[in-house]
Tab-separated table of C-alpha atoms and ligand atoms in Angstrom:
chain	number	residue	atom	x	y	z
A	1	VAL	CA	176.660	104.442	131.121
A	2	SER	CA	175.825	104.854	127.451
A	3	THR	CA	174.115	107.985	126.158
A	4	PRO	CA	171.142	107.334	123.878
A	5	SER	CA	171.951	107.934	120.250
A	6	PRO	CA	169.762	110.483	118.480
A	7	PRO	CA	166.872	109.041	116.490
A	8	PRO	CA	167.469	109.202	112.750
A	9	GLU	CA	166.030	112.324	111.174
A	10	SER	CA	163.629	110.286	109.033
A	11	LEU	CA	161.987	108.832	112.176
A	12	ILE	CA	161.503	112.353	113.492
A	13	VAL	CA	159.953	113.361	110.163
A	14	ASP	CA	157.499	110.452	110.468
A	15	ARG	CA	156.528	111.408	114.035
A	16	LEU	CA	156.050	115.057	113.117
A	17	ARG	CA	154.026	114.187	110.041
A	18	ALA	CA	151.805	111.836	112.053
A	19	ALA	CA	151.230	114.706	114.501
A	20	GLY	CA	150.003	116.889	111.620
A	21	CYS	CA	153.081	119.077	111.046
A	22	VAL	CA	152.811	120.292	107.460
A	23	PHE	CA	156.507	121.134	107.147
A	24	ALA	CA	157.737	117.961	108.866
A	25	GLU	CA	161.017	117.661	106.888
A	26	GLU	CA	162.019	121.266	107.454
A	27	GLU	CA	161.089	121.105	111.145
A	28	ALA	CA	162.996	117.845	111.677
A	29	ARG	CA	166.053	119.409	110.059
A	30	LEU	CA	165.893	122.400	112.408
A	31	LEU	CA	165.355	120.217	115.481
A	32	VAL	CA	168.252	117.906	114.597
A	33	ALA	CA	170.483	120.947	114.021
A	34	ALA	CA	169.763	122.323	117.520
A	35	PRO	CA	172.862	122.185	119.725
A	36	VAL	CA	171.420	119.711	122.267
A	37	ASP	CA	172.110	116.185	123.508
A	38	PRO	CA	169.963	113.221	122.369
A	39	ALA	CA	167.764	113.250	125.502
A	40	GLU	CA	167.026	116.943	125.011
A	41	LEU	CA	166.325	116.394	121.313
A	42	GLU	CA	163.825	113.678	122.233
A	43	SER	CA	162.122	116.054	124.654
A	44	MET	CA	161.967	118.758	121.955
A	45	VAL	CA	160.403	116.350	119.456
A	46	ALA	CA	157.872	115.239	122.086
A	47	ARG	CA	156.922	118.867	122.792
A	48	ARG	CA	156.424	119.493	119.062
A	49	VAL	CA	154.327	116.334	118.702
A	50	ALA	CA	152.223	117.650	121.602
A	51	GLY	CA	151.538	120.796	119.576
A	52	GLN	CA	153.912	123.427	120.937
A	53	PRO	CA	155.033	125.968	118.336
A	54	LEU	CA	158.384	124.976	116.818
A	55	GLU	CA	159.729	128.480	117.495
A	56	HIS	CA	159.065	128.185	121.246
A	57	ILE	CA	160.898	124.866	121.273
A	58	LEU	CA	163.886	126.116	119.281
A	59	GLY	CA	163.874	129.432	121.145
A	60	TRP	CA	163.990	131.475	117.954
A	61	ALA	CA	161.990	132.421	114.875
A	62	GLU	CA	163.197	133.500	111.455
A	63	PHE	CA	161.803	136.956	110.629
A	64	SER	CA	162.821	139.134	107.670
A	65	GLY	CA	166.102	137.241	107.416
A	66	LEU	CA	166.891	137.687	111.114
A	67	ARG	CA	166.976	135.121	113.910
A	68	ILE	CA	164.673	136.498	116.608
A	69	ARG	CA	164.659	135.052	120.138
A	70	VAL	CA	161.158	133.884	121.095
A	71	ALA	CA	160.478	132.414	124.534
A	72	PRO	CA	157.423	130.339	125.480
A	73	GLY	CA	154.461	132.654	126.073
A	74	VAL	CA	155.661	135.201	123.524
A	75	PHE	CA	153.837	135.770	120.219
A	76	VAL	CA	155.686	134.097	117.336
A	77	PRO	CA	156.354	136.672	114.595
A	78	ARG	CA	154.448	135.676	111.464
A	79	ARG	CA	155.949	135.533	107.981
A	80	ARG	CA	153.213	137.829	106.642
A	81	THR	CA	154.352	140.570	109.030
A	82	ALA	CA	157.542	140.919	106.962
A	83	PHE	CA	155.351	143.106	104.716
A	84	LEU	CA	154.607	145.476	107.615
A	85	ALA	CA	158.362	145.576	108.276
A	86	LEU	CA	159.067	146.442	104.613
A	87	GLU	CA	156.459	149.222	104.638
A	88	ALA	CA	157.951	150.652	107.846
A	89	ILE	CA	161.496	150.425	106.440
A	90	ALA	CA	160.410	152.323	103.316
A	91	LEU	CA	159.332	155.259	105.532
A	92	THR	CA	162.393	155.218	107.805
A	93	ALA	CA	165.580	157.201	107.208
A	94	PRO	CA	168.882	157.205	109.100
A	95	GLY	CA	168.289	159.179	112.296
A	96	SER	CA	164.514	158.527	112.331
A	97	VAL	CA	162.773	157.989	115.658
A	98	VAL	CA	160.981	154.626	115.446
A	99	LEU	CA	158.506	153.197	117.938
A	100	ASP	CA	157.594	149.478	117.874
A	101	LEU	CA	154.370	149.440	119.894
A	102	CYS	CA	152.862	146.071	120.900
A	103	CYS	CA	156.388	144.882	120.137
A	104	GLY	CA	156.138	141.253	121.308
A	105	SER	CA	159.589	139.780	120.668
A	106	GLY	CA	160.667	143.059	119.019
A	107	ALA	CA	160.801	141.441	115.580
A	108	LEU	CA	159.560	144.541	113.730
A	109	GLY	CA	161.917	146.912	115.513
A	110	ALA	CA	164.796	144.520	114.852
A	111	ALA	CA	163.967	144.352	111.125
A	112	VAL	CA	163.814	148.147	110.822
A	113	ALA	CA	167.039	148.607	112.824
A	114	ALA	CA	168.810	146.012	110.662
A	115	ALA	CA	167.717	147.754	107.452
A	116	VAL	CA	168.223	151.414	108.382
A	117	PRO	CA	171.350	152.479	110.261
A	118	GLY	CA	171.336	155.054	113.026
A	119	ILE	CA	167.681	155.022	114.049
A	120	GLU	CA	166.567	155.897	117.570
A	121	LEU	CA	164.412	152.920	118.554
A	122	PHE	CA	161.783	152.540	121.295
A	123	ALA	CA	159.579	149.516	121.971
A	124	SER	CA	156.745	148.699	124.342
A	125	ASP	CA	154.559	145.722	125.251
A	126	ILE	CA	152.197	144.858	128.066
A	127	GLU	CA	153.522	141.304	128.579
A	128	PRO	CA	156.635	140.879	130.768
A	129	ALA	CA	157.805	137.786	128.814
A	130	ALA	CA	157.622	139.747	125.550
A	131	VAL	CA	159.502	142.698	127.033
A	132	ALA	CA	162.296	140.367	128.199
A	133	CYS	CA	162.629	138.912	124.673
A	134	ALA	CA	162.473	142.345	123.049
A	135	ARG	CA	165.279	143.564	125.320
A	136	ASP	CA	167.444	140.684	124.025
A	137	ASN	CA	166.484	141.262	120.405
A	138	LEU	CA	166.815	145.065	120.551
A	139	PRO	CA	170.008	145.638	122.546
A	140	THR	CA	170.325	149.301	121.567
A	141	ALA	CA	166.640	150.227	122.010
A	142	THR	CA	164.709	151.583	124.970
A	143	VAL	CA	162.197	148.798	125.738
A	144	VAL	CA	159.458	149.391	128.310
A	145	GLU	CA	156.597	147.360	129.778
A	146	GLY	CA	153.150	148.908	129.865
A	147	ASP	CA	149.762	149.461	128.304
A	148	LEU	CA	150.336	150.982	124.835
A	149	PHE	CA	152.059	154.384	125.264
A	150	ASP	CA	151.800	154.550	129.069
A	151	SER	CA	155.385	153.662	130.057
A	152	LEU	CA	157.176	155.520	127.262
A	153	PRO	CA	159.286	158.528	128.172
A	154	GLY	CA	157.172	161.692	127.922
A	155	SER	CA	160.000	163.329	125.979
A	156	LEU	CA	159.078	161.068	123.022
A	157	ARG	CA	155.752	162.893	122.521
A	158	GLY	CA	155.621	164.587	119.111
A	159	ARG	CA	158.953	163.010	118.007
A	160	VAL	CA	158.027	159.638	116.495
A	161	ASP	CA	158.656	159.462	112.745
A	162	VAL	CA	157.541	155.845	112.301
A	163	LEU	CA	155.156	154.121	114.716
A	164	VAL	CA	154.907	150.479	113.722
A	165	CYS	CA	152.296	148.566	115.651
A	166	ASN	CA	151.222	144.993	115.052
A	167	THR	CA	148.278	144.953	117.454
A	168	PRO	CA	146.247	141.853	118.234
A	169	TYR	CA	143.504	141.943	115.571
A	170	VAL	CA	141.678	138.612	115.631
A	171	PRO	CA	137.963	139.153	116.372
A	172	THR	CA	137.100	137.463	119.678
A	173	ASP	CA	134.631	135.064	118.028
A	174	GLU	CA	137.354	133.827	115.655
A	175	ILE	CA	139.956	132.930	118.306
A	176	GLY	CA	138.509	129.403	118.483
A	177	MET	CA	139.202	128.920	114.770
A	178	LEU	CA	142.925	129.656	115.068
A	179	PRO	CA	145.358	126.750	114.817
A	180	PRO	CA	145.943	125.113	118.231
A	181	GLU	CA	149.547	126.348	118.228
A	182	ALA	CA	148.279	129.922	118.504
A	183	ARG	CA	145.134	129.227	120.537
A	184	ASP	CA	146.822	127.066	123.149
A	185	PHE	CA	150.335	128.511	123.360
A	186	GLU	CA	150.118	132.237	122.684
A	187	PRO	CA	148.548	134.392	125.405
A	188	ARG	CA	145.070	135.624	124.546
A	189	VAL	CA	146.202	139.242	124.953
A	190	THR	CA	148.507	138.729	121.948
A	191	LEU	CA	145.644	137.636	119.675
A	192	ASP	CA	142.283	138.984	120.818
A	193	GLY	CA	141.296	142.270	119.173
A	194	GLY	CA	137.780	142.428	120.616
A	195	ALA	CA	134.439	142.119	118.804
A	196	ASP	CA	135.645	143.451	115.415
A	197	GLY	CA	139.359	142.820	116.002
A	198	LEU	CA	140.102	146.544	116.076
A	199	ASP	CA	139.813	147.422	119.785
A	200	VAL	CA	143.560	147.959	120.289
A	201	GLN	CA	143.877	149.857	116.988
A	202	ARG	CA	140.988	152.081	118.115
A	203	ARG	CA	143.026	153.056	121.178
A	204	VAL	CA	146.236	153.494	119.154
A	205	ALA	CA	144.422	155.721	116.619
A	206	ALA	CA	143.059	157.916	119.419
A	207	ARG	CA	146.539	158.639	120.769
A	208	ALA	CA	148.891	158.332	117.775
A	209	SER	CA	148.861	162.070	116.847
A	210	GLU	CA	150.100	162.948	120.320
A	211	TRP	CA	153.268	160.869	119.769
A	212	LEU	CA	153.888	161.336	116.022
A	213	ALA	CA	156.161	164.036	114.636
A	214	THR	CA	154.691	166.252	111.924
A	215	GLY	CA	154.706	164.100	108.784
A	216	GLY	CA	155.143	160.962	110.913
A	217	HIS	CA	153.429	157.673	110.087
A	218	VAL	CA	151.633	154.952	112.008
A	219	LEU	CA	151.457	151.507	110.398
A	220	VAL	CA	149.232	148.602	111.460
A	221	GLU	CA	148.570	145.136	110.047
A	222	VAL	CA	144.956	144.042	109.477
A	223	GLY	CA	142.945	141.332	107.768
A	224	ALA	CA	141.891	142.488	104.277
A	225	HIS	CA	138.224	142.644	105.400
A	226	GLN	CA	139.169	144.965	108.302
A	227	ALA	CA	141.228	147.451	106.281
A	228	ALA	CA	138.510	150.015	105.492
A	229	ALA	CA	137.281	150.091	109.105
A	230	SER	CA	140.837	150.401	110.401
A	231	ALA	CA	141.607	153.262	107.995
A	232	ALA	CA	138.431	155.059	109.152
A	233	LEU	CA	139.662	154.903	112.766
A	234	PHE	CA	142.768	156.859	111.825
A	235	SER	CA	140.976	159.416	109.631
A	236	ALA	CA	138.505	160.029	112.490
A	237	HIS	CA	141.529	161.230	114.490
A	238	GLY	CA	142.863	163.581	111.793
A	239	LEU	CA	145.413	161.249	110.185
A	240	ALA	CA	145.493	160.550	106.429
A	241	PRO	CA	145.259	156.776	105.873
A	242	ARG	CA	146.085	154.610	102.888
A	243	ILE	CA	145.708	150.859	102.496
A	244	THR	CA	148.419	148.726	100.952
A	245	SER	CA	148.593	144.980	100.443
A	246	SER	CA	150.923	142.265	99.221
A	247	ASP	CA	149.832	139.094	97.458
A	248	GLU	CA	153.277	137.624	98.054
A	249	HIS	CA	152.939	137.995	101.835
A	250	SER	CA	149.120	137.631	102.001
A	251	ALA	CA	149.172	140.752	104.103
A	252	THR	CA	147.359	144.090	104.365
A	253	VAL	CA	148.712	147.177	106.082
A	254	VAL	CA	147.136	150.541	106.904
A	255	VAL	CA	149.561	153.488	106.869
A	256	ALA	CA	148.228	156.708	108.395
A	257	THR	CA	150.169	159.955	108.202
A	258	ARG	CA	150.074	163.041	110.399
A	259	ALA	CA	149.893	166.083	108.110
B	301	LIG	C1	150.018	140.249	117.417
B	301	LIG	S1	151.232	140.389	118.655
B	301	LIG	C2	152.518	141.208	117.744
B	301	LIG	C3	153.871	141.107	118.362
B	301	LIG	C4	155.005	141.623	117.463
B	301	LIG	N1	154.848	143.027	117.161
B	301	LIG	C5	155.079	140.824	116.178
B	301	LIG	O1	154.660	141.320	115.134
B	301	LIG	O2	155.564	139.689	116.243
B	301	LIG	C6	150.524	141.672	119.631
B	301	LIG	C7	151.338	142.127	120.820
B	301	LIG	O3	150.626	143.201	121.467
B	301	LIG	C8	150.782	143.103	122.849
B	301	LIG	N2	149.677	143.848	123.451
B	301	LIG	C9	148.362	143.531	123.497
B	301	LIG	N3	147.656	144.488	124.118
B	301	LIG	C10	148.556	145.449	124.479
B	301	LIG	C11	148.449	146.698	125.149
B	301	LIG	N4	147.254	147.154	125.588
B	301	LIG	N5	149.557	147.419	125.355
B	301	LIG	C12	150.771	146.966	124.915
B	301	LIG	N6	150.945	145.777	124.279
B	301	LIG	C13	149.846	145.037	124.056
B	301	LIG	C14	150.783	141.613	123.112
B	301	LIG	O4	151.380	141.295	124.343
B	301	LIG	C15	151.563	141.086	121.899
B	301	LIG	O5	152.935	140.963	122.189
């Protein structure tokens, strides 16, 4: 019995390009480099041609220089969110208590832990598949499953120095305009932020002070057009917000501080 030989990389590039993959060469290179047999490689290429996110097929995503495990059904960390990670890292010191809320794969917590030694890290998400990934990606953290703060240990109240929280923030009416990779393969709960995109942030803002240490910070990512409304949510709950953005990452972050 002969095993099929792998298709040449250039044929894979052609198939990916025909399927609309913008980075066909780069994707073909990553697929060919996966440690799989030719039949499995063919199945991976077919899944990509059918529109599945490359990261779900490979089982990992690159984020802030780290390889983060991402299983099907888990939100794929976006490149722009590296800016939120950098802003969180800038506010974190060795020994800080860090909470990655709405953690998904745990990419943000992993980036902060990789950059700042000796932090005490907690993470939480409502999706079981995300929690399983985060537990793999954050082996030294306490990772819990639940709605926002609900499953966190009560002893964490008033102790969080840095609360980093990439909530879903796409307005419901705009979900249909997302690329099919997101729309069809990422659970709606990972994307849908309600009518103005800020429903989850509204709930985080209402409860953040209860969990933050004095002088602690909460950081969220938003679209540029949502930044002022997001900042107002935090100031309405007694936190001092500022808005920061990065052209390089095409990203906007609101940082709100407990006085
Ligand atoms: C935009 S994704 C961000 C994931 C990850 N932090 C990242 O940046 O890659 C939002 C995450 O929030 C989670 N989520 C949505 N609503 C939630 C809630 N009420 N409580 C906890 N997690 C929630 C979703 O399951 C999803 O993993």
